[in-house]
Tab-separated table of C-alpha atoms in Angstrom:
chain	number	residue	atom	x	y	z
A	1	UNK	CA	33.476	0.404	8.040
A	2	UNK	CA	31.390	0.968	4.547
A	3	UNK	CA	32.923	0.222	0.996
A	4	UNK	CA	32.031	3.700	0.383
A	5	UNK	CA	33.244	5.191	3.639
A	6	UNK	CA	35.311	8.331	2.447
A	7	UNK	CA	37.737	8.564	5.684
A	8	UNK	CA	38.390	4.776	5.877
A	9	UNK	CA	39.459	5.128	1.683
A	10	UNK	CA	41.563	8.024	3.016
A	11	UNK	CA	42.902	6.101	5.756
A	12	UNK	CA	43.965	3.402	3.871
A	13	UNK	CA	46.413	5.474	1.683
A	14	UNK	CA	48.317	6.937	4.402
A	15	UNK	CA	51.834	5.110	3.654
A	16	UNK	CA	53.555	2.403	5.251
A	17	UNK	CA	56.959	1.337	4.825
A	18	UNK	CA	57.137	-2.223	3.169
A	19	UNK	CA	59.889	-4.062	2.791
A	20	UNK	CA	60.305	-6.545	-0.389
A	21	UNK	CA	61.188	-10.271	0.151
A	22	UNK	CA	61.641	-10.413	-3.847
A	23	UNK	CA	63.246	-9.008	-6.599
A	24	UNK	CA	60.768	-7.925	-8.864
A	25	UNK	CA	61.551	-5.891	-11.839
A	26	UNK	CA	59.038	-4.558	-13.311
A	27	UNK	CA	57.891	-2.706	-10.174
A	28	UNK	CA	61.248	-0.557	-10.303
A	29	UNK	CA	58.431	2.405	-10.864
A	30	UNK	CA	57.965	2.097	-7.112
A	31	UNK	CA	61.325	2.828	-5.811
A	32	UNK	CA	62.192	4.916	-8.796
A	33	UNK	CA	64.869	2.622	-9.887
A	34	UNK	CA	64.862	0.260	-13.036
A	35	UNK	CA	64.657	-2.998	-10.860
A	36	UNK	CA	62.653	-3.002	-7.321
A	37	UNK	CA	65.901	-5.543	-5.513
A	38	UNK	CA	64.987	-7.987	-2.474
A	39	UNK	CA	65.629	-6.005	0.467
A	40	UNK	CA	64.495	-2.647	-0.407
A	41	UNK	CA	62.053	-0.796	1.655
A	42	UNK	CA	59.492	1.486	-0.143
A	43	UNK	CA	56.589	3.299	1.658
A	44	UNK	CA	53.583	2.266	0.132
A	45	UNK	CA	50.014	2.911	0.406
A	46	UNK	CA	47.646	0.815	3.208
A	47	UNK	CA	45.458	-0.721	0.155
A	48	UNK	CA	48.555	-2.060	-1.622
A	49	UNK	CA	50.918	-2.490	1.642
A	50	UNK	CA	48.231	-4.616	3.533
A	51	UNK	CA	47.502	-7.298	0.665
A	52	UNK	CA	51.119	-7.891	-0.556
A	53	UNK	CA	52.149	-8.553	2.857
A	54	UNK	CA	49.062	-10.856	3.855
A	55	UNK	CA	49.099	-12.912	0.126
A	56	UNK	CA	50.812	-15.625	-0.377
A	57	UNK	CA	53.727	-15.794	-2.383
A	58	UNK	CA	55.662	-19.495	-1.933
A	59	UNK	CA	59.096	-19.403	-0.442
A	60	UNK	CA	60.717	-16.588	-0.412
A	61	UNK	CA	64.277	-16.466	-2.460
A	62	UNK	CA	66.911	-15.832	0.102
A	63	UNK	CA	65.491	-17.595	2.940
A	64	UNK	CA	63.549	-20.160	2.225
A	65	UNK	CA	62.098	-21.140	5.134
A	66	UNK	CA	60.333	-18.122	6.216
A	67	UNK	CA	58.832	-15.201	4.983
A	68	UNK	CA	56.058	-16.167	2.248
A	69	UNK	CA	54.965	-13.258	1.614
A	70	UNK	CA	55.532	-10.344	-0.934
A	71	UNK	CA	56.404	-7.748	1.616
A	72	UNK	CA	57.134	-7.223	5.175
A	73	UNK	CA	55.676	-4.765	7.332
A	74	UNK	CA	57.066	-2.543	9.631
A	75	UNK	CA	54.958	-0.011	11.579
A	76	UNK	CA	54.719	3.516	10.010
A	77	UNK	CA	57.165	6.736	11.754
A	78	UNK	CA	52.808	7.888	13.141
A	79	UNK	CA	53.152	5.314	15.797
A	80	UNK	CA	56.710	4.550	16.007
A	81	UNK	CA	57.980	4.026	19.469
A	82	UNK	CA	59.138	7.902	20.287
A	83	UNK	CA	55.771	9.115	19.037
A	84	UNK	CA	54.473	6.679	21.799
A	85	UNK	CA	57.169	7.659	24.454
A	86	UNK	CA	55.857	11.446	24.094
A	87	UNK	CA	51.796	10.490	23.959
A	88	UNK	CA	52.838	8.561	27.339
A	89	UNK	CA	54.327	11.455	28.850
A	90	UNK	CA	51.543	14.146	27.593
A	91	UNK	CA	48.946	13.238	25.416
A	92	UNK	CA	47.803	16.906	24.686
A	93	UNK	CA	51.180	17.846	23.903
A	94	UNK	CA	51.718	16.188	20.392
A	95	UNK	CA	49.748	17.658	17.476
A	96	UNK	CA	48.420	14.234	16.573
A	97	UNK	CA	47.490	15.492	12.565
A	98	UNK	CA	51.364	16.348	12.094
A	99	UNK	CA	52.159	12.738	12.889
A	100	UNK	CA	48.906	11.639	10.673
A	101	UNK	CA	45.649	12.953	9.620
A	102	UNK	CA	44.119	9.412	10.433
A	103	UNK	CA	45.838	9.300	13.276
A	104	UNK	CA	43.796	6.669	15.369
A	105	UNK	CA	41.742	4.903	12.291
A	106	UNK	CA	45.613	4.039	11.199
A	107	UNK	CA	46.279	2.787	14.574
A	108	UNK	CA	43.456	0.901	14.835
A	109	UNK	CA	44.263	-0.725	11.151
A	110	UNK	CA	47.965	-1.311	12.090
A	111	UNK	CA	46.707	-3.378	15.657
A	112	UNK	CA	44.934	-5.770	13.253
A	113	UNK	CA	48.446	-6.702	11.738
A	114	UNK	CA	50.774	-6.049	14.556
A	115	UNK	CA	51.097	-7.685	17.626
A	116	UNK	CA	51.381	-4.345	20.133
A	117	UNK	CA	49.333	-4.589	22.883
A	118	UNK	CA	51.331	-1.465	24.774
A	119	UNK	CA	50.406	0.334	21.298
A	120	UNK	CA	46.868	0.229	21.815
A	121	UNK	CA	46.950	1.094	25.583
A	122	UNK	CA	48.920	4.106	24.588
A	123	UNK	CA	46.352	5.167	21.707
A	124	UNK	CA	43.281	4.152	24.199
A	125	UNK	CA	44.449	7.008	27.029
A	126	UNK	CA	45.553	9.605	24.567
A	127	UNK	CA	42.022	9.481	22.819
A	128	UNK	CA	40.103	9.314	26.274
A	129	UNK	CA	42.727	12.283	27.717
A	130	UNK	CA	42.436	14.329	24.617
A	131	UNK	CA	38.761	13.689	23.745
A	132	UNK	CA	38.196	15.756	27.625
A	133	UNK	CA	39.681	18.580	26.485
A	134	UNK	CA	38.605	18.398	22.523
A	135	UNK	CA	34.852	18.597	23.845
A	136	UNK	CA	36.016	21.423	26.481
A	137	UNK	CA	37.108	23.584	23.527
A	138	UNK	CA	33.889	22.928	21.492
A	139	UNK	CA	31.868	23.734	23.814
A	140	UNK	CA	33.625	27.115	24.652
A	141	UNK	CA	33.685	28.101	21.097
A	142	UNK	CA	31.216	30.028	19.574
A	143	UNK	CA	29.131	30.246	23.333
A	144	UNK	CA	30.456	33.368	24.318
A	145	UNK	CA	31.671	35.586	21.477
A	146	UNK	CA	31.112	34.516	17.958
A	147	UNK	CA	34.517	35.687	16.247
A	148	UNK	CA	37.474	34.512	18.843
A	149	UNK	CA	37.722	31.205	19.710
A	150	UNK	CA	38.394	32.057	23.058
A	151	UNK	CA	40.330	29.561	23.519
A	152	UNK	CA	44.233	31.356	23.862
A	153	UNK	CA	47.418	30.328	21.483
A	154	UNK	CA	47.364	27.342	23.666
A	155	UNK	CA	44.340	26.049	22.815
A	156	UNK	CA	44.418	26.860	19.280
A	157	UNK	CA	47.882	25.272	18.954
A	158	UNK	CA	46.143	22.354	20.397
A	159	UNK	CA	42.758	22.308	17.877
A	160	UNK	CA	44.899	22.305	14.818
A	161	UNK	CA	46.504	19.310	16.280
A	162	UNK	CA	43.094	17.335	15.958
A	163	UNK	CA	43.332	14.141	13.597
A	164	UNK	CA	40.031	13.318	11.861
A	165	UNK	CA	37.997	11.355	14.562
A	166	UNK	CA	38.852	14.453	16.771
A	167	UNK	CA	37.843	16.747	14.607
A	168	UNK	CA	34.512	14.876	14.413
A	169	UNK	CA	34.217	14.845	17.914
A	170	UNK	CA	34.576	18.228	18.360
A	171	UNK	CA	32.476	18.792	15.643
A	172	UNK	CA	29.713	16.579	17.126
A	173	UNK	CA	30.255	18.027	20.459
A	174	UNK	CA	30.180	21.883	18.748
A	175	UNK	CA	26.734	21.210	17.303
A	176	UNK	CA	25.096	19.055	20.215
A	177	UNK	CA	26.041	22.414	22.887
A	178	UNK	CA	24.697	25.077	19.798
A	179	UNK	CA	21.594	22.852	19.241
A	180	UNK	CA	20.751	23.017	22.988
A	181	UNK	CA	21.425	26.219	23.114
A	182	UNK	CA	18.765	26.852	20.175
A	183	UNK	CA	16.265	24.732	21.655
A	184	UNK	CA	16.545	26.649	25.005
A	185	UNK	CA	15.835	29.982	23.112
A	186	UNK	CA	12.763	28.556	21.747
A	187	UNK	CA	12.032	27.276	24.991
A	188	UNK	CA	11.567	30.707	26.454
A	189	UNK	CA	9.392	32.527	24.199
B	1	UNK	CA	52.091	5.871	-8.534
B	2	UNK	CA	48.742	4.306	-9.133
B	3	UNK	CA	45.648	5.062	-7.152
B	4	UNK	CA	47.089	9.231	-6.733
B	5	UNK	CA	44.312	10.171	-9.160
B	6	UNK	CA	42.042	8.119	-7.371
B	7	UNK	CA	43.420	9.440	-3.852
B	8	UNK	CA	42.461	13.078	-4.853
B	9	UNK	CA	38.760	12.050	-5.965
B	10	UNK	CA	38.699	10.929	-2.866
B	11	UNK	CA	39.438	14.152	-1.188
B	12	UNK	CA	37.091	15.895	-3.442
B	13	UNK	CA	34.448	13.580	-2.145
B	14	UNK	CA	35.721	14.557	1.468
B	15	UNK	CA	35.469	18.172	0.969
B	16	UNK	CA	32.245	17.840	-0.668
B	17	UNK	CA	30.657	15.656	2.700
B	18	UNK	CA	31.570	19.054	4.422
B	19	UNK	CA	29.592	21.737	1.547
B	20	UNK	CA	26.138	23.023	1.718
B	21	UNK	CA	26.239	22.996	-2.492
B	22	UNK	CA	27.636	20.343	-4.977
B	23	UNK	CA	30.851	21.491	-5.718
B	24	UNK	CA	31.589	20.964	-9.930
B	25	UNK	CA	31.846	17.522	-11.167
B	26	UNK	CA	35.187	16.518	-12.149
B	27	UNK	CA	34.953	15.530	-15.369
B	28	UNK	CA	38.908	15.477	-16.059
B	29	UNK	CA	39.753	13.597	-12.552
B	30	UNK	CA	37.453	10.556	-13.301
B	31	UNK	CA	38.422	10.311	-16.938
B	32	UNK	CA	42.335	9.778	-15.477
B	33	UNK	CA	41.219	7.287	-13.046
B	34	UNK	CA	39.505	5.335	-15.684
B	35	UNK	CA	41.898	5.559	-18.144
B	36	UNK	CA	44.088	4.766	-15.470
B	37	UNK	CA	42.327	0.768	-15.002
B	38	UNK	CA	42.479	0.607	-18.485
B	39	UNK	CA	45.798	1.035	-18.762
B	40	UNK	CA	45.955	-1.193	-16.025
B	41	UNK	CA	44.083	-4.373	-17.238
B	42	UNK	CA	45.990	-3.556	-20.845
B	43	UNK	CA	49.050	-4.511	-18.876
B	44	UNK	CA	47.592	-7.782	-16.948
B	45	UNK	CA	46.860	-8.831	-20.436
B	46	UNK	CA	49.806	-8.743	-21.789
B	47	UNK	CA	51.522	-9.969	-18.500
B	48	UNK	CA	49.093	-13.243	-19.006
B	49	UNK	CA	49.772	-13.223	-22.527
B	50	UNK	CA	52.779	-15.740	-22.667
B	51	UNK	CA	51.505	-18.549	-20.009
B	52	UNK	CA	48.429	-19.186	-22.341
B	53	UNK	CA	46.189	-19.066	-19.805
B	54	UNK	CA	48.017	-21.670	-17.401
B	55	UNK	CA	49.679	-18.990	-15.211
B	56	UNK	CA	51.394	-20.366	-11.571
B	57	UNK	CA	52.064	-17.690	-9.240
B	58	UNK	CA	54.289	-19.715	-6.877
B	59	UNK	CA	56.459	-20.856	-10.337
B	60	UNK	CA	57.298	-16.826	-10.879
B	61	UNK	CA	56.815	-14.731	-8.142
B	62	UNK	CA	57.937	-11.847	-9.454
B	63	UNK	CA	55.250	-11.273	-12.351
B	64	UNK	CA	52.989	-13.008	-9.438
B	65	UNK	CA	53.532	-10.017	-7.667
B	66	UNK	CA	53.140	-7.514	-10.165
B	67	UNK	CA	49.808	-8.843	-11.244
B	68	UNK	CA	49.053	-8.900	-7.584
B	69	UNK	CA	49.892	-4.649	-7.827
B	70	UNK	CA	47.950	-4.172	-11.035
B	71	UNK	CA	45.046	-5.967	-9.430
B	72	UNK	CA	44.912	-3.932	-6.224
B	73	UNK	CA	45.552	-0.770	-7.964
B	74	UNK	CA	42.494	-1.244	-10.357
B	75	UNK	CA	40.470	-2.693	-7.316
B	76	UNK	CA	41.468	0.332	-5.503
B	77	UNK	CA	41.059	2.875	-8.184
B	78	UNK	CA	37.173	1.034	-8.342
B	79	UNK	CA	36.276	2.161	-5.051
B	80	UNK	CA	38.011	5.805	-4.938
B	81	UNK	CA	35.505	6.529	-8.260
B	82	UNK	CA	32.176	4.485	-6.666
B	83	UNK	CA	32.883	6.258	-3.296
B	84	UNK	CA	33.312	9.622	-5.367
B	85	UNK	CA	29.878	9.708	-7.601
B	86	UNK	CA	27.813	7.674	-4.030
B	87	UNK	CA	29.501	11.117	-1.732
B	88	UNK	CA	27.681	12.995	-4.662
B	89	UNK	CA	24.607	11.026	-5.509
B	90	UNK	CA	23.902	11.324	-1.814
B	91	UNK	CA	24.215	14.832	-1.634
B	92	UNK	CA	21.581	15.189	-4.564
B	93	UNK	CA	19.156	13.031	-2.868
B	94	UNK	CA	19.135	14.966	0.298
B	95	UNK	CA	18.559	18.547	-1.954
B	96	UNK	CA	15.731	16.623	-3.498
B	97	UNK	CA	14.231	15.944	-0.783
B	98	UNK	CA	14.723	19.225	0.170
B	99	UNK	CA	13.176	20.349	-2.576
B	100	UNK	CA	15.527	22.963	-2.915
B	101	UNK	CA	14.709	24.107	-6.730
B	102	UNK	CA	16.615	21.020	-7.791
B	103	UNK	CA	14.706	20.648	-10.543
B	104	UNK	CA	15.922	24.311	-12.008
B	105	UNK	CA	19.267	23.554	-10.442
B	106	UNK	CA	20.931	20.245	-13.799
B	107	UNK	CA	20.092	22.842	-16.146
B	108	UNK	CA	22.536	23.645	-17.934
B	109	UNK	CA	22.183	25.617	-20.620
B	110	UNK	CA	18.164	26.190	-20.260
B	111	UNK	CA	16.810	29.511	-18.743
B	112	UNK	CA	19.578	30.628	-16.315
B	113	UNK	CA	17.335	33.054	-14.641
B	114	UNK	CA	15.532	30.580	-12.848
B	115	UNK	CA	18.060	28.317	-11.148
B	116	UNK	CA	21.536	30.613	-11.834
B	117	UNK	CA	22.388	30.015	-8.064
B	118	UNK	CA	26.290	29.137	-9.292
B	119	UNK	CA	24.772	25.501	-9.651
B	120	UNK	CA	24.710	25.209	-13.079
B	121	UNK	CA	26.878	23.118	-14.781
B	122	UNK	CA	28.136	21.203	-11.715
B	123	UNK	CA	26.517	18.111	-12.312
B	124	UNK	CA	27.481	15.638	-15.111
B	125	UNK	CA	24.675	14.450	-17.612
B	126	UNK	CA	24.521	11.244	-15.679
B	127	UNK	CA	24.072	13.412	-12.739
B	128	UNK	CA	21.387	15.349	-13.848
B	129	UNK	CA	19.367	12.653	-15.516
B	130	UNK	CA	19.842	10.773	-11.878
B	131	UNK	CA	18.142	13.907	-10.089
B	132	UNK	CA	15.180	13.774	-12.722
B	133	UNK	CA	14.540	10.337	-11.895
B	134	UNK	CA	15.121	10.247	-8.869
B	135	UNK	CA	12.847	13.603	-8.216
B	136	UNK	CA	9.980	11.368	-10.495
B	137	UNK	CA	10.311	8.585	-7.850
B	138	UNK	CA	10.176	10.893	-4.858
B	139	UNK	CA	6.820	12.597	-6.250
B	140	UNK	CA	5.193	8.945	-6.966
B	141	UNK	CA	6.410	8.058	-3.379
B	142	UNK	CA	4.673	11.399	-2.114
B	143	UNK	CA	2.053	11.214	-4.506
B	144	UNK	CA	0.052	8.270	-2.160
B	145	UNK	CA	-0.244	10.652	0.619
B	146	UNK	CA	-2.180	13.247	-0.498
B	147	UNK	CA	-2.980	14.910	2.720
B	148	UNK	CA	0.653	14.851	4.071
B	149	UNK	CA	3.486	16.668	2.736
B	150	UNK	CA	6.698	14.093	3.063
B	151	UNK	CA	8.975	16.886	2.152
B	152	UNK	CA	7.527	19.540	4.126
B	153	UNK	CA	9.189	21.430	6.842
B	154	UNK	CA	9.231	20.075	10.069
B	155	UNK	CA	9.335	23.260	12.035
B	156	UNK	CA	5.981	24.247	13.607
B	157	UNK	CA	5.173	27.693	12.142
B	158	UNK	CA	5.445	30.336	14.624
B	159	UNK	CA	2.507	32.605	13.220
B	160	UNK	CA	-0.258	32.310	10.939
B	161	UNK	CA	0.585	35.055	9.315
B	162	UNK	CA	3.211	36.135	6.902
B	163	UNK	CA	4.922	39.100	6.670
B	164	UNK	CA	5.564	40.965	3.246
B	165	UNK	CA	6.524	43.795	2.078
B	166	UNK	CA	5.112	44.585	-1.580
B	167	UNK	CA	7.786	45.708	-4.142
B	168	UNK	CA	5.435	45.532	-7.232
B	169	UNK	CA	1.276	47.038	-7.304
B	170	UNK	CA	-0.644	43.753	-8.153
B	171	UNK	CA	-3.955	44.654	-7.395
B	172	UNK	CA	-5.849	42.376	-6.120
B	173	UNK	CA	-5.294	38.584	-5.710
B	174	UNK	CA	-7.493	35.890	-5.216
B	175	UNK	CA	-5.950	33.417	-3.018
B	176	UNK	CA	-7.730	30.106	-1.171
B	177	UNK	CA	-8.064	32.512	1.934
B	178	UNK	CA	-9.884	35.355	0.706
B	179	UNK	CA	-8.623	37.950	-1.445
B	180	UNK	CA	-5.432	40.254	-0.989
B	181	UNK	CA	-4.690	43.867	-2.205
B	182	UNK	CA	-1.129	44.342	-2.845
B	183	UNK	CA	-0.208	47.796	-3.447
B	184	UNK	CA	3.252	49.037	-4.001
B	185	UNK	CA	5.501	49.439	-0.648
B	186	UNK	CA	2.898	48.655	2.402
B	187	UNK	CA	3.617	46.151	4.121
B	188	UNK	CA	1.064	43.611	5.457
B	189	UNK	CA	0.071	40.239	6.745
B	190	UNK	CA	-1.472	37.759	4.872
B	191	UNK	CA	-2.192	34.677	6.276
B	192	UNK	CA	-1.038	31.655	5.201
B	193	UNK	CA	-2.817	29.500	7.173
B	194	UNK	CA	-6.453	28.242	7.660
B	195	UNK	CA	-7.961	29.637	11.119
B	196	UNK	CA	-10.054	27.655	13.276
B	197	UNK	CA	-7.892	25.378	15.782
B	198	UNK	CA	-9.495	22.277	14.365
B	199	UNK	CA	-7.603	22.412	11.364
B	200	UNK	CA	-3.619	21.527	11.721
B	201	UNK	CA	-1.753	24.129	10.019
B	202	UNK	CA	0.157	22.447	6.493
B	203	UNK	CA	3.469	23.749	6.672
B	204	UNK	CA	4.069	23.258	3.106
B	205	UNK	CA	0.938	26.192	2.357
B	206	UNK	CA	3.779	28.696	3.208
B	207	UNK	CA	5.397	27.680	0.183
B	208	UNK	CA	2.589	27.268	-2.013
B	209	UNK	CA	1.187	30.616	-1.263
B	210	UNK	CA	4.868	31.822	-1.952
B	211	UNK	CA	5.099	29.831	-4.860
B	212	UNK	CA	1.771	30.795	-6.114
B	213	UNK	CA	2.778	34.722	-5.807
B	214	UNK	CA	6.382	33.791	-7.678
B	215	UNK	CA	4.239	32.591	-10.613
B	216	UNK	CA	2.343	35.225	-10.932
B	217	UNK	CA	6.090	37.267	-10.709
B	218	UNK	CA	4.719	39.800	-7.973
B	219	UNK	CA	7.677	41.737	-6.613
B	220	UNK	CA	7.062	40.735	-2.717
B	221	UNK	CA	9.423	40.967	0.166
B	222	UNK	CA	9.352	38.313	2.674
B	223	UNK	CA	9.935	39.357	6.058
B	224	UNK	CA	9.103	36.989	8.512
């Protein structure tokens, strides 16, 4: 991952919920109040979510043994458990950009911080099921007729479900079969 | 919230990875974004401005945090605008190098017959003074090859012939290959490239017998 890498930037502001250990008021501007109170959970932005939660901030106020950090994570609604319970029962079947357009790169950013080893066996199989069919579909558009898909509602319902690294894939997998097909062409005469 | 402005450079930069052109330069956006950090440190200042410089985050966690927010915000708001202008400097490196009439393509306000392909006025001055130099550096790079064109097309040339179609009577031309008559409407072959099969056709001599003929503003179609 570059400093300058536009999709991991992009990934990194898709919001996770963050819950304060402090009272701190003049951060009210986050939770649209005056005062941002102990306790209250905000969704906030990867870049600032990530580092509050990993720096280290003393004892907390309430409890003072644990928690020494700003915030506490919790893992965003994209890969809460009944998004998990419906990739494990079909993977094609959930339009993965609804749930988030960095739908793996998040996932993959949230296993460095969470402790979910199911998580990542459930993201592993849904790419390797889906990324079957995403390359199917590339490969049928655009080799038979150029304006329809070809592809049926079913298919197209299932293409603007793509998240970004499936979209590259397809993209990828698109260009390699029209490539080939232009070399072959050449080939001939 | 701070780091929005920065967000949508960001998916400026995105859309722009996906464009065969340089979309406009967004002048406004970047100004916000860096008005935005100034704002910022303005604040950390005056955050720091009672502990005289002997500041201890455990001691108040609260402004401890804040600081920490401000910090990450600016830090953030840093990388949205380097990854913004480095999406865009790449782009103009790669039309450099494609030599695609870049250097008609920053101006401006100069001759908009040349280079009034909807580019003009995209870049920012920085911009444009980054394509001159960086077009200088590409020719000095080129220039220690004579005999090989760096920037020339890689395709093999199918023929070695051209066809045109002439729009304009120009009488006749005197090119490296012999002479041409170009006379209004007939279309005709002209070869662009040296016979003999010991001689390795130069790609780039399509170009320069184009270029030669757009000099010399002779109304010719190209066909092939």
């Amino acid at each position: 991952m570059s400093y300058y890498d536009i999709d991991a930037i992009l990934t990194e502001a898709e919001r996770v919920p963050a819950t304060f250990n402090h009272t701190i008021p003049l951060l009210g501007y986050l939770d649209n109040s005056p005062s941002l109170k102990a306790g209250t959970t905000v969704p906030l932005p990867l870049w600032l979510a990530e580092m509050l939660a990993l720096a280290s901030a003393g004892p907390s106020q309430q409890h003072s043994q644990e928690s020494t950090s700003f915030t506490s994570l919790t893992l965003p609604s994209s890969l809460s458990t009944s998004v998990s319970q419906a990739l494990k029962a079909d993977p094609r079947a959930v339009a993965l950009r609804d749930q988030s357009a960095h739908f793996y790169a998040l996932g993959v950013r949230m296993l460095d911080l969470f402790e979910e080893p199911e998580l990542g066996d459930v993201l592993r199989r849904t790419f390797v099921t889906r990324a079957g069919d995403v390359v199917m579909h590339a490969r049928k558009a655009g080799s038979g007729t150029d304006d329809a898909l070809g592809v049926g509602a079913q298919g197209e319902e299932f293409l603007r479900g793509l998240e970004e690294w499936e979209r590259q894939l397809f993209r990828r997998a698109h260009d390699g079969a029209k490539g080939r097909r232009e070399w072959m062409d050449g080939v001939k005469n | 919230m701070y780091g929005d402005q920065g967000n949508k450079l960001v998916q400026h930069a995105k859309r722009t990875q996906n464009l065969s052109h340089l979309p406009t330069y967004q002048t406004e956006l970047v100004r916000a974004v860096t008005r935005e950090v100034r704002d910022l440190d303005k604040d950390v200042t005056q955050l720091l401005e009672p502990f005289q410089g002997s500041f201890d985050p455990s001691a108040d966690q609260a402004t401890a945090c804040t600081l920490l927010v401000n910090h990450l915000s600016m830090r953030r708001n840093k990388r949205c605008l380097l990854a913004y202008h480095r999406t865009r400097t790449d782009k103009l490196e790669e039309l450099v190098w494609k030599g695609a009439d870049v250097n008609d393509m920053p101006g401006k306000s100069r001759d908009d017959s040349t280079g009034a392909e909807g580019a003009a006025g995209s870049l920012s001055p920085q911009e444009e003074e980054y394509v001159r130099q960086y077009s200088d550096l590409l020719a000095a790079y080129k220039g220690q090859w004579t005999d090989i064109d760096l920037t020339g097309n890689l395709e093999p040339p199918r023929d070695l012939f051209i066809d045109v179609r002439v729009l304009k009577d120009a009488g006749e031309i005197q090119t490296e290959y012999g002479a041409i008559n170009l006379t209004k409407n007939k279309a005709q072959l002209i070869a662009i490239y040296r016979g003999g099969c010991a001689t390795m056709p130069e790609p780039r001599e399509t170009k320069s017998v184009i270029q030669r003929f757009r000099e010399r503003h002779i109304g010719i179609d190209f066909l092939g």
